[in-house]
XYZ file of C-alpha atoms in Angstrom:
772
model
C 9.652 79.811 -33.704
C 8.965 80.896 -30.221
C 5.527 78.575 -31.111
C 7.312 75.693 -31.877
C 9.452 75.751 -28.926
C 6.886 75.772 -26.315
C 4.677 73.026 -28.049
C 8.071 71.082 -27.784
C 8.481 71.864 -24.518
C 4.504 71.265 -24.282
C 5.172 68.027 -25.233
C 8.529 66.873 -23.648
C 6.104 67.735 -19.964
C 3.672 65.399 -20.921
C 6.260 62.676 -21.956
C 7.927 63.284 -18.221
C 4.686 63.197 -16.792
C 3.393 59.666 -18.620
C 7.248 57.855 -17.835
C 6.752 59.170 -14.697
C 3.010 57.824 -13.999
C 3.385 54.969 -11.458
C 1.901 51.230 -13.198
C -1.729 51.046 -12.912
C -2.334 48.152 -9.681
C -3.555 44.957 -10.891
C -7.124 45.000 -10.914
C -8.544 42.914 -8.744
C -10.940 40.135 -9.649
C -14.734 41.092 -9.495
C -16.495 39.141 -7.439
C -19.125 38.052 -10.746
C -15.889 36.897 -12.383
C -14.823 34.365 -9.919
C -15.126 30.779 -11.094
C -14.603 27.947 -8.948
C -10.898 26.698 -8.438
C -7.693 29.063 -9.254
C -8.309 32.453 -10.530
C -5.672 35.385 -11.732
C -5.507 38.355 -12.483
C -3.093 39.534 -15.179
C -4.820 36.535 -18.032
C -0.921 36.920 -18.598
C 1.347 36.946 -16.435
C 4.715 38.483 -16.532
C 7.301 37.838 -14.240
C 8.023 41.030 -13.192
C 4.633 42.180 -12.522
C 2.420 41.709 -9.807
C -0.194 38.795 -9.719
C -3.077 38.534 -8.183
C -4.097 34.836 -7.037
C -7.768 33.791 -5.889
C -9.903 30.606 -5.148
C -13.050 29.935 -4.866
C -13.647 26.258 -3.420
C -16.288 24.577 -5.090
C -18.812 22.150 -2.990
C -16.180 19.298 -3.809
C -13.066 20.678 -2.199
C -12.371 19.633 1.586
C -11.955 23.824 1.886
C -15.339 24.472 1.535
C -16.936 25.459 4.672
C -13.370 25.843 5.930
C -13.228 28.541 8.648
C -9.956 28.450 9.393
C -6.531 30.226 7.835
C -5.448 29.198 4.159
C -2.190 28.958 2.766
C -0.786 29.107 -0.015
C 1.954 26.190 -0.660
C 3.506 27.368 -3.949
C 7.109 27.789 -5.467
C 8.902 28.434 -9.004
C 9.209 25.154 -11.748
C 12.769 25.175 -12.706
C 13.306 21.602 -14.840
C 10.804 19.905 -13.263
C 11.720 21.024 -9.779
C 9.850 23.292 -7.126
C 12.241 25.953 -6.481
C 12.071 28.996 -3.748
C 9.572 27.773 -2.021
C 8.993 30.417 0.873
C 8.071 27.625 3.151
C 7.687 24.139 4.287
C 4.464 22.329 4.114
C 3.591 22.526 7.343
C 5.333 26.284 7.859
C 2.190 29.047 8.299
C 4.044 31.792 6.610
C 2.427 35.202 7.035
C 3.704 35.577 3.513
C 2.041 32.903 2.135
C -1.401 33.500 4.009
C -4.071 34.019 2.324
C -6.953 36.965 2.440
C -10.609 35.695 2.894
C -12.639 37.229 1.153
C -16.103 35.015 2.741
C -17.635 32.411 0.528
C -15.566 30.271 0.644
C -12.972 32.530 -1.164
C -9.787 33.307 -0.830
C -6.798 35.484 -2.336
C -3.338 36.621 -2.217
C -0.619 39.034 -4.444
C 2.245 38.397 -5.317
C 4.008 41.873 -5.236
C 5.455 44.013 -6.107
C 6.317 40.861 -8.483
C 6.470 37.413 -9.115
C 10.269 37.665 -9.320
C 10.743 39.486 -6.469
C 8.140 38.064 -4.307
C 9.946 34.397 -4.436
C 13.741 36.450 -4.360
C 13.838 34.157 -7.950
C 16.993 36.580 -9.138
C 18.245 35.733 -12.586
C 16.415 32.108 -12.513
C 13.986 32.427 -15.825
C 10.500 31.981 -13.986
C 8.088 30.364 -16.395
C 5.438 28.806 -14.407
C 4.487 28.293 -11.183
C 3.251 25.407 -8.929
C 0.544 26.143 -5.941
C -1.160 24.506 -3.719
C -3.942 26.071 -1.556
C -4.604 24.047 1.905
C -5.373 24.452 5.312
C -2.890 25.844 8.501
C -2.895 22.280 9.582
C -1.627 20.858 6.281
C -4.904 18.033 6.112
C -6.512 19.793 3.986
C -5.970 21.235 0.133
C -8.546 23.432 -2.163
C -7.549 21.063 -5.196
C -6.060 17.788 -4.353
C -4.046 17.803 -7.403
C -0.712 20.568 -7.873
C -2.402 23.627 -9.852
C 0.201 25.354 -12.657
C 0.037 28.961 -13.972
C 2.452 29.759 -17.047
C 4.342 32.859 -16.710
C 5.894 35.375 -19.152
C 9.361 35.995 -18.572
C 10.970 38.766 -21.431
C 14.590 39.544 -19.209
C 15.173 35.514 -18.329
C 15.550 33.612 -21.495
C 16.735 30.617 -20.324
C 19.359 27.995 -22.060
C 18.231 27.982 -25.570
C 19.570 24.239 -27.190
C 20.677 23.765 -31.132
C 18.999 21.615 -32.924
C 19.498 17.719 -32.994
C 22.577 16.080 -33.751
C 22.286 12.324 -34.976
C 24.646 9.878 -34.780
C 24.375 5.984 -34.650
C 25.197 4.703 -30.919
C 28.489 3.561 -30.311
C 28.729 -0.520 -30.451
C 28.403 -3.062 -27.243
C 26.739 0.376 -25.248
C 23.842 -0.012 -22.859
C 21.238 2.268 -21.206
C 23.289 4.025 -18.906
C 26.689 4.959 -18.001
C 29.251 2.805 -19.819
C 32.778 2.615 -18.915
C 34.948 2.403 -22.062
C 38.716 2.859 -20.674
C 40.726 4.777 -17.413
C 39.636 8.134 -18.989
C 36.589 7.800 -21.553
C 32.565 7.049 -20.436
C 29.450 6.999 -23.053
C 25.808 7.603 -21.274
C 23.417 6.484 -22.987
C 19.771 7.740 -22.018
C 16.401 6.117 -23.384
C 13.803 8.292 -24.822
C 10.856 6.937 -26.681
C 7.026 7.099 -26.088
C 4.426 5.051 -26.213
C 4.158 6.512 -29.871
C 7.114 6.552 -30.927
C 8.216 10.394 -29.875
C 11.125 11.599 -27.447
C 11.682 14.865 -26.100
C 13.453 18.061 -28.615
C 16.868 18.220 -26.870
C 19.292 15.982 -24.546
C 22.057 17.449 -22.921
C 24.459 16.324 -20.080
C 25.702 18.307 -17.108
C 28.008 17.278 -14.165
C 31.463 18.018 -12.417
C 33.191 17.220 -15.550
C 32.184 20.611 -17.676
C 31.331 22.568 -14.247
C 27.265 21.857 -14.465
C 27.689 24.130 -17.706
C 24.752 24.093 -20.238
C 26.216 24.563 -23.820
C 25.560 23.109 -27.091
C 29.543 21.827 -27.373
C 30.453 18.583 -27.494
C 30.857 18.526 -23.655
C 27.577 18.713 -23.311
C 25.277 18.432 -26.074
C 24.149 14.450 -26.620
C 23.334 12.600 -29.835
C 20.402 11.254 -31.400
C 19.906 7.672 -32.520
C 16.335 7.544 -33.490
C 16.402 3.590 -34.403
C 18.319 3.177 -31.218
C 15.369 5.550 -29.344
C 18.283 6.490 -27.443
C 20.439 10.156 -26.686
C 24.358 9.426 -26.191
C 27.269 11.018 -25.770
C 31.331 10.371 -25.083
C 33.429 12.126 -22.317
C 37.121 11.712 -22.466
C 39.917 13.323 -20.561
C 37.977 11.787 -17.113
C 40.159 11.418 -13.773
C 39.443 7.130 -13.362
C 39.525 7.786 -9.250
C 37.606 10.907 -9.446
C 34.023 10.628 -8.219
C 31.739 12.858 -10.711
C 28.536 13.722 -10.397
C 25.866 14.335 -13.138
C 22.417 14.364 -14.633
C 20.393 14.984 -17.739
C 18.838 18.056 -19.121
C 16.319 17.101 -20.987
C 12.560 19.183 -22.578
C 10.565 19.819 -25.517
C 10.434 23.255 -27.499
C 6.912 24.443 -25.688
C 7.600 22.551 -22.285
C 9.607 22.455 -18.938
C 13.332 21.247 -19.042
C 13.745 18.833 -16.404
C 16.595 17.175 -14.592
C 17.492 13.337 -14.412
C 19.511 11.215 -12.845
C 20.496 7.885 -14.337
C 18.147 5.174 -13.420
C 21.766 3.112 -13.682
C 23.749 5.082 -11.023
C 25.134 2.605 -8.514
C 24.913 5.585 -6.267
C 23.096 9.217 -6.249
C 22.944 12.549 -4.187
C 20.001 13.904 -2.682
C 20.126 17.124 -1.016
C 17.117 17.047 0.422
C 17.757 13.769 2.362
C 21.726 13.482 2.665
C 22.534 15.843 4.673
C 20.396 14.480 7.715
C 22.163 11.167 7.321
C 24.758 11.009 10.144
C 28.642 10.824 9.460
C 28.933 7.494 11.422
C 26.271 5.321 8.784
C 27.888 6.975 5.866
C 31.287 8.392 6.165
C 31.880 8.524 2.647
C 31.290 12.378 0.814
C 27.586 12.592 -0.058
C 27.307 16.420 -0.896
C 25.094 17.294 -3.405
C 26.798 19.792 -5.778
C 25.538 23.396 -5.501
C 24.916 24.016 -9.134
C 22.669 20.493 -8.838
C 18.685 20.857 -8.694
C 17.256 17.757 -7.376
C 18.605 14.403 -7.527
C 22.058 13.892 -9.460
C 23.348 10.590 -10.329
C 27.352 9.521 -9.081
C 30.006 7.259 -11.170
C 33.389 6.785 -11.099
C 35.605 5.094 -13.918
C 37.660 2.856 -11.535
C 35.474 1.225 -9.261
C 36.550 0.551 -5.329
C 37.463 -2.819 -5.105
C 35.999 -4.821 -2.407
C 38.060 -8.550 -1.393
C 35.699 -11.061 -0.961
C 36.232 -13.041 2.499
C 34.234 -15.716 1.312
C 34.163 -16.774 -2.424
C 33.177 -20.105 -2.037
C 29.608 -19.625 0.318
C 27.094 -22.137 -0.543
C 23.381 -21.460 0.999
C 21.555 -23.954 3.127
C 19.238 -26.243 1.457
C 15.873 -24.125 0.523
C 13.630 -26.612 2.617
C 16.059 -26.252 5.959
C 15.677 -22.516 5.929
C 15.187 -20.586 9.219
C 15.177 -16.753 8.005
C 15.419 -13.843 9.711
C 12.889 -10.691 8.170
C 14.938 -7.681 9.283
C 14.414 -3.969 9.006
C 17.957 -2.047 9.540
C 16.143 0.942 10.927
C 13.882 -0.569 13.586
C 16.703 -3.405 14.513
C 19.429 -1.328 16.619
C 19.854 2.126 18.078
C 21.830 2.923 14.965
C 19.372 1.803 12.657
C 21.972 0.828 10.105
C 24.686 -1.432 8.534
C 27.007 -1.012 11.571
C 24.422 -2.111 14.289
C 22.842 -5.061 12.576
C 26.408 -6.410 12.184
C 27.061 -6.454 16.009
C 23.957 -8.577 16.263
C 24.956 -11.102 13.792
C 26.298 -13.776 16.800
C 23.076 -13.393 18.615
C 21.228 -14.539 14.827
C 24.132 -17.120 14.223
C 22.947 -18.210 17.858
C 19.091 -18.391 17.707
C 19.829 -20.812 14.582
C 18.655 -18.356 11.721
C 20.704 -19.287 8.640
C 19.278 -16.861 6.562
C 18.681 -12.695 6.469
C 15.997 -11.209 4.830
C 16.235 -7.261 4.262
C 13.404 -4.911 4.125
C 14.472 -3.316 0.951
C 17.683 -1.323 0.862
C 17.888 0.041 -3.338
C 17.366 3.785 -2.695
C 13.978 4.872 -1.604
C 12.535 8.490 -0.854
C 13.458 10.317 2.429
C 16.039 8.299 4.990
C 13.040 7.476 7.092
C 11.018 4.335 5.838
C 10.168 0.513 5.466
C 11.566 0.722 1.990
C 8.545 -0.102 -0.530
C 8.865 3.580 -1.759
C 11.865 2.923 -4.025
C 13.392 5.657 -6.847
C 16.698 4.244 -7.931
C 17.648 0.316 -8.077
C 21.235 0.110 -8.233
C 21.810 2.386 -5.697
C 21.355 1.099 -1.979
C 20.667 3.371 -0.062
C 23.178 6.003 2.243
C 20.298 5.975 5.027
C 22.013 2.319 6.335
C 25.626 2.744 5.181
C 27.882 2.933 2.213
C 28.487 -0.024 -0.525
C 31.589 -1.326 0.983
C 29.252 -1.285 4.413
C 26.938 -3.527 2.314
C 29.443 -6.162 1.094
C 30.921 -6.316 4.583
C 27.659 -7.370 5.942
C 26.915 -10.033 3.710
C 30.412 -11.279 3.760
C 29.948 -11.447 7.332
C 26.484 -13.432 7.238
C 28.562 -15.828 4.863
C 31.233 -16.214 7.151
C 28.401 -17.335 9.367
C 26.603 -19.418 7.188
C 23.948 -17.254 6.578
C 22.230 -16.539 3.910
C 21.286 -12.999 2.510
C 18.279 -11.908 1.069
C 17.109 -9.001 -0.706
C 13.097 -7.821 -0.591
C 13.298 -5.950 -3.904
C 10.314 -3.575 -5.230
C 9.620 -4.187 -8.938
C 5.723 -3.447 -8.505
C 6.054 -0.227 -8.686
C 8.354 3.122 -7.865
C 7.935 6.933 -7.082
C 8.020 9.553 -9.088
C 11.539 10.864 -8.033
C 12.650 7.164 -10.290
C 13.993 8.820 -13.677
C 11.842 6.832 -16.141
C 8.958 8.326 -13.866
C 9.986 11.750 -14.456
C 10.763 11.237 -18.091
C 6.795 10.905 -18.911
C 5.174 13.180 -16.336
C 1.589 14.643 -16.068
C 2.217 17.508 -13.652
C -1.583 18.561 -13.440
C -2.296 14.617 -12.614
C 0.850 14.056 -10.441
C 1.013 11.101 -11.900
C 3.013 9.230 -14.796
C 1.917 10.218 -18.683
C -0.166 7.862 -21.032
C 2.826 7.985 -23.134
C 5.410 6.492 -20.922
C 6.247 3.257 -22.014
C 7.458 1.998 -18.457
C 4.907 3.069 -16.590
C 0.443 2.343 -16.143
C -1.266 6.088 -15.478
C -3.350 3.857 -12.941
C -2.635 0.498 -11.615
C -4.807 -2.561 -13.300
C -4.668 -4.001 -9.920
C -6.278 -2.762 -6.569
C -2.825 -3.283 -4.586
C -0.539 -0.473 -6.145
C 0.902 2.351 -4.605
C 3.614 5.166 -6.220
C 3.277 4.478 -9.788
C 2.539 0.766 -11.127
C 5.092 -0.526 -13.287
C 3.619 -2.000 -17.139
C 5.717 -5.516 -16.593
C 4.197 -6.743 -20.014
C 6.608 -3.655 -21.677
C 10.199 -5.283 -22.747
C 11.619 -1.945 -21.551
C 10.476 -2.893 -18.223
C 11.851 -6.453 -18.479
C 14.642 -5.912 -19.209
C 15.241 -3.346 -17.045
C 14.921 -5.917 -13.972
C 16.543 -8.746 -14.942
C 19.576 -6.250 -15.512
C 19.062 -4.832 -12.439
C 18.221 -8.605 -10.997
C 21.940 -9.434 -12.596
C 23.609 -6.882 -10.942
C 22.324 -7.307 -7.106
C 24.120 -11.085 -7.655
C 26.885 -10.274 -9.313
C 27.848 -7.154 -7.419
C 26.590 -8.115 -3.863
C 26.336 -11.593 -4.214
C 23.228 -12.183 -2.820
C 21.333 -15.374 -2.229
C 18.061 -14.654 -2.684
C 15.644 -12.338 -3.739
C 12.027 -12.015 -1.779
C 9.426 -9.880 -4.672
C 6.872 -7.619 -3.099
C 3.635 -7.651 -4.531
C 4.005 -10.245 -7.364
C 0.326 -10.385 -7.955
C 0.390 -6.544 -9.359
C 2.934 -8.038 -11.817
C -0.074 -7.522 -14.217
C -1.837 -5.877 -17.036
C -5.434 -8.000 -16.414
C -7.926 -5.848 -14.595
C -8.869 -6.846 -11.572
C -10.980 -6.219 -7.852
C -9.815 -7.643 -4.705
C -12.336 -10.654 -5.378
C -10.409 -11.080 -8.678
C -7.060 -10.280 -8.486
C -6.088 -13.523 -7.143
C -7.800 -15.502 -9.687
C -4.519 -17.595 -12.412
C -3.032 -15.314 -14.311
C -1.514 -16.813 -17.305
C 0.817 -13.759 -18.530
C 1.796 -12.919 -15.002
C 2.938 -16.813 -14.717
C 4.619 -16.184 -17.460
C 6.331 -12.661 -16.361
C 7.613 -14.351 -13.108
C 9.088 -17.345 -14.884
C 10.618 -15.115 -17.269
C 12.368 -13.352 -14.209
C 13.217 -16.308 -12.517
C 14.829 -17.866 -15.633
C 17.119 -15.211 -15.646
C 17.932 -15.461 -12.119
C 18.835 -18.713 -12.447
C 20.798 -18.447 -15.816
C 23.150 -16.262 -13.507
C 23.298 -17.973 -10.241
C 21.233 -21.565 -10.096
C 21.235 -21.426 -6.160
C 19.352 -18.320 -5.553
C 16.754 -18.199 -3.745
C 13.468 -16.831 -5.305
C 10.509 -16.292 -3.198
C 6.952 -14.634 -4.123
C 4.311 -12.452 -1.506
C 1.950 -13.557 -3.934
C -1.317 -14.935 -2.032
C -2.764 -15.689 -5.813
C -5.126 -18.544 -7.393
C -4.004 -22.519 -5.720
C -3.102 -23.583 -9.364
C -1.118 -20.432 -9.802
C 1.015 -20.439 -7.010
C 1.387 -24.387 -7.673
C 2.612 -23.623 -11.066
C 5.278 -21.075 -9.858
C 6.724 -23.357 -7.184
C 6.918 -26.338 -9.555
C 9.062 -23.786 -11.809
C 11.096 -23.107 -8.589
C 10.054 -20.559 -6.957
C 8.408 -20.352 -2.942
C 5.481 -18.179 -2.111
C 4.806 -16.503 1.186
C 2.855 -18.639 3.703
C 0.649 -16.528 5.588
C -0.314 -18.300 8.923
C -0.438 -15.360 11.375
C -4.292 -15.337 11.599
C -3.782 -18.569 13.445
C -0.986 -18.526 15.506
C -2.291 -14.994 16.522
C -5.635 -16.812 17.372
C -4.101 -19.694 18.999
C -1.649 -17.110 21.105
C -4.847 -15.707 22.422
C -6.273 -18.955 23.289
C -9.197 -18.847 20.807
C -10.728 -22.135 19.991
C -12.430 -21.077 16.634
C -11.773 -23.991 14.053
C -11.651 -22.077 11.038
C -9.268 -19.950 12.410
C -6.773 -21.640 14.221
C -5.673 -24.360 11.307
C -2.052 -24.478 10.983
C -2.468 -26.587 7.435
C -1.082 -24.129 4.594
C 1.901 -23.392 6.183
C 3.816 -25.917 4.186
C 3.749 -27.448 0.414
C 2.379 -30.864 2.198
C -0.222 -29.289 4.070
C -1.664 -27.949 0.630
C -1.530 -31.298 -1.265
C 1.141 -30.101 -2.808
C 4.121 -32.406 -4.023
C 6.554 -29.310 -3.315
C 7.366 -27.376 -0.242
C 8.067 -24.200 -1.568
C 6.217 -22.737 0.812
C 7.866 -19.668 2.828
C 5.568 -20.374 6.547
C 5.317 -17.702 9.086
C 3.832 -16.958 12.298
C 4.412 -13.344 11.493
C 6.019 -10.480 8.822
C 6.308 -6.974 9.066
C 2.599 -6.565 7.273
C 0.987 -8.106 10.038
C 0.200 -7.277 13.561
C 2.475 -8.796 16.282
C 1.035 -12.033 17.799
C 2.103 -11.358 21.776
C 0.452 -7.628 21.122
C -2.730 -9.225 19.805
C -2.598 -11.711 23.356
C -1.805 -9.303 25.416
C -5.166 -7.031 24.512
C -7.243 -9.498 23.043
C -6.457 -12.841 24.932
C -8.684 -14.759 26.480
C -8.610 -14.242 30.700
C -6.168 -16.642 30.892
C -3.717 -15.001 28.655
C -4.559 -11.091 28.442
C -2.301 -9.313 31.147
C -0.434 -12.180 32.005
C 3.070 -12.382 30.497
C 4.133 -15.660 31.424
C 1.212 -17.382 30.031
C 1.573 -15.280 26.902
C 4.941 -16.329 26.295
C 4.363 -20.147 27.010
C 1.482 -19.780 24.392
C 4.081 -18.432 22.171
C 6.766 -21.096 22.579
C 3.664 -23.869 21.743
C 3.371 -21.532 19.000
C 6.972 -22.403 18.150
C 6.924 -26.214 18.656
C 4.210 -26.239 16.021
C 6.225 -23.851 13.534
C 10.051 -24.835 13.236
C 9.996 -28.224 12.817
C 7.310 -28.250 10.683
C 9.431 -29.620 6.857
C 9.776 -26.450 4.550
C 11.327 -22.776 4.889
C 10.402 -20.716 7.762
C 10.553 -16.999 8.820
C 10.459 -15.179 11.664
C 9.948 -11.577 11.833
C 12.549 -9.177 14.048
C 12.299 -9.497 18.034
C 8.979 -12.542 17.495
C 11.235 -15.196 19.425
C 11.615 -12.253 22.045
C 7.694 -12.238 22.117
C 7.477 -8.692 20.805
C 4.283 -6.736 21.914
C 4.272 -3.450 19.976
C 1.349 -2.863 17.948
C 1.936 -2.647 14.275
C 0.293 0.762 13.833
C 2.423 2.084 17.330
C 3.672 5.629 15.713
C 2.061 4.738 12.019
C 2.028 1.233 10.317
C 5.493 2.395 8.593
C 6.490 4.726 11.459
C 9.689 3.978 13.921
C 9.040 1.145 16.433
C 11.333 0.726 19.696
C 14.028 -1.439 20.033
C 13.678 -3.444 22.805
C 16.873 -5.081 23.198
C 16.198 -5.476 27.102
C 13.401 -7.799 26.569
C 16.659 -10.625 27.025
C 16.727 -9.165 30.566
C 13.232 -10.618 31.241
C 13.164 -13.875 32.626
C 9.744 -15.024 30.397
C 10.838 -13.127 27.669
C 14.741 -15.182 27.765
C 12.960 -18.579 28.096
C 11.193 -17.803 24.863
C 14.214 -17.528 23.379
C 15.748 -20.601 24.315
C 12.546 -22.107 23.186
C 13.012 -20.547 19.773
C 16.730 -22.063 19.915
C 15.405 -25.346 21.225
C 12.847 -26.027 17.978
C 14.954 -24.625 15.549
C 17.788 -27.116 16.624
C 15.107 -30.172 16.700
C 14.312 -29.056 13.126
C 18.051 -29.006 12.121
C 18.198 -32.402 13.636
C 15.556 -34.035 11.640
C 15.695 -31.696 8.035
C 17.275 -34.600 6.463
C 13.584 -36.404 6.732
C 12.172 -33.343 4.818
C 12.696 -35.319 1.305
C 9.666 -37.606 2.140
C 5.955 -36.279 2.865
C 5.005 -40.113 3.339
C 7.270 -40.008 6.851
C 5.342 -37.241 8.529
C 1.974 -37.340 9.880
C 0.996 -33.363 10.957
C -2.092 -33.887 12.792
C -2.946 -29.292 13.330
C -5.650 -28.162 12.356
C -8.723 -26.456 14.274
C -10.293 -29.569 15.021
C -7.396 -30.964 16.809
C -7.702 -27.966 19.272
C -9.835 -30.069 21.824
C -8.143 -33.179 22.139
C -4.128 -31.934 21.349
C -2.463 -31.776 18.266
C 0.142 -33.739 17.561
C 3.214 -33.916 15.073
C 4.672 -37.638 13.734
C 7.732 -38.288 12.342
C 8.500 -42.369 11.781
C 11.297 -41.791 9.427
C 13.317 -45.144 9.212
C 15.998 -43.908 11.155
C 14.527 -40.619 12.427
C 11.565 -40.176 14.709
C 9.906 -37.562 16.481
C 6.821 -36.900 18.518
C 5.374 -33.983 19.435
C 2.188 -33.319 21.322
C 0.587 -30.234 22.487
C -2.201 -28.428 24.556
C -3.727 -25.474 22.946
C -6.282 -25.396 25.570
C -6.193 -22.505 28.109
C -9.027 -24.144 30.772
C -8.576 -28.144 31.228
C -5.332 -30.116 31.368
C -6.028 -33.074 28.812
C -4.540 -36.741 28.095
C -2.424 -37.784 24.641
C -1.304 -41.173 23.796
C 1.779 -40.672 22.474
C 1.080 -43.471 20.115
C 5.511 -43.656 19.814
C 5.938 -45.412 16.343
C 9.486 -47.005 17.722
C 10.600 -48.641 20.825
C 13.641 -47.830 22.252
C 15.629 -45.750 23.351
C 14.171 -41.850 23.052
C 15.030 -37.969 24.067
C 12.729 -35.979 26.226
C 13.945 -32.356 24.708
C 11.995 -30.019 27.043
C 13.832 -32.479 29.719
C 17.584 -32.967 28.035
C 17.141 -36.176 29.610
C 16.798 -40.117 27.889
C 14.183 -42.246 28.761
C 13.071 -45.911 27.241
C 10.253 -46.442 25.754
C 8.511 -49.933 25.879
C 4.747 -49.032 25.582
C 3.868 -47.242 22.296
C 0.962 -46.342 23.806
C 2.064 -44.584 27.044
C -0.258 -41.455 28.245
C 1.041 -37.772 28.943
C -0.775 -35.493 30.699
C -0.553 -31.970 29.324
C -1.493 -29.087 31.291
C -2.861 -25.740 29.375
C -0.380 -24.596 27.102
C 2.232 -27.336 27.497
C 3.573 -29.103 24.905
C 6.548 -32.333 24.641
C 8.996 -32.975 22.057
C 10.315 -36.669 21.994
C 12.974 -37.852 19.781
C 14.222 -41.006 18.638
C 17.329 -41.617 16.872
C 18.823 -38.422 17.002
C 22.649 -37.322 18.439
């Protein structure tokens, strides 16, 4: 018995020794075991144990041969979102600094455990994302994000129930459907190219305290034939704003949260906090339980009392469009500021304002060509009501409003992109039914929509109808319509005639015209003449970029192949229509006076007075030409800050003080004068035979001329584009009688049609007959 007790005591002591013995440290990876790329130990990481990560840069890596400090940008992937990231991209936190091991190799340990290193608490840790970067953030060890799967035995997370199958209610659409004053049906389309779908879908939001459950308040039904998940919620307050997200995933993959692609308002916790209350005075706080972007709805929408209910836009060939970026137009950079300048634009002669994209885009500081939600207008510029007030105020002044819309691509924050996403390549997946993995054309950015997909066509047409009916806008400028194709191309072939692209654009145009036949459709196209002619014959308009020609003339360079103004409208392209929006500058081109100031001939360079004279000369041979015209903001003041100042899409100086500079104020007055001339002769824009335009490069030496010879209205414009000599031009007046000298604001008698005029360098003359 004594021996037995002694044996038991020894066994107990051994057990205590074993149980109190500290865990063996993670074995470092031996040098000869390190492969190029990311290595980690142990091979099956546990969330509650230490993890050693080693990176060896291959020759192709940006960090190969790099001798500076290396940091890891790292986070826990929670429902498709990076969480518990210790530091922003450019913050060099000592915790994230990797140790150099020589031979292009660095390592770091997440200790005492992965969970504790991140401070993840009760959150399940099943995957971490990793980017190895240089200290300044400009170099990556591996271009694409890397991921490591983690075993978490303590926190399993939510376990979804089996799918509940039920047919969609009658009459519902994808998105948010208001049934009655207390009931809403939510519909989420989920069916990839191969007919597959996620294994579960739930909804969480303010209406169920953001609680995931397998009951009727959260679990969505599945209609396999419709390819949709859906749920109807009742007992909601009609005047309350609700935020919500969809929670979807697969049994063997990650769950993700999605906002609704059709939401008219979204909450973005990473960006909304930086918007001034003066710009967006309504509530914009993201719920604490939301992860990433959430969508918002209210059953009883805020009513807006439109002051103008019967607005009629200008005739298309009389349009003078002012292209405007709200961010860079006034000091406040929002709708509030732009509202204060509407009378200035009206006085200038503008009859249409084209806003650079205002549909929700990533971040708050942007040109807007990075869209993520199409039914919500960006809060960085104002509230939904403020947008309507702006449009109403424009209509009160007789000015149309045109939205620049971006349907070629969307960012990865778009719900359609997130639903089928390849995280390893940071691209949409091949199964995504809305997007191409890679654009078939060479001009795309972000993620390229497949416009041959009926899903995409339906989405775009629904969005177009919504913008027309909800905001009463008068036109669309479609960005990068050259990309509305599935035909593979390169830069030299992308503009070739494309029958499918033409059909797609005609389909969108038909939808727009069915909603409101007066809405303008303008395409940034730049394709084959046959294709552009076919589109304009269908009633659409194309952009007419003559920036190079007007830049060359402003600089004073006589280069015939570059200074040709032909092409500024349809008639000078030998078309029967004039559906070309001609422009000297747009948001996409270098500013004319910047080039004149820096690269002009000796008589022009660094001579503000001459630069403004040549800008006025350009205006005289721009505005009166038949067909719609467009001005880029501040072009009328001779804005001379480069497009590349602070980066191409970066903020630019706002220089309203230009109006205090006499030479610049004179240019503004010249714009006003020539726009008034345009208005006075616009009734003659219907007949090509009345117009003669001698505006080619070959007309440089002896002067350029525009002649109008209509039955009751006549005009002669003469211009000397030379910088080095005075020239004599024969007016060739088409009629004798009393004419008006516009620049001199005086009447004079013409008895000799062949009267000669002496024009100094940079000088022009404008004569009108039959015009009050």
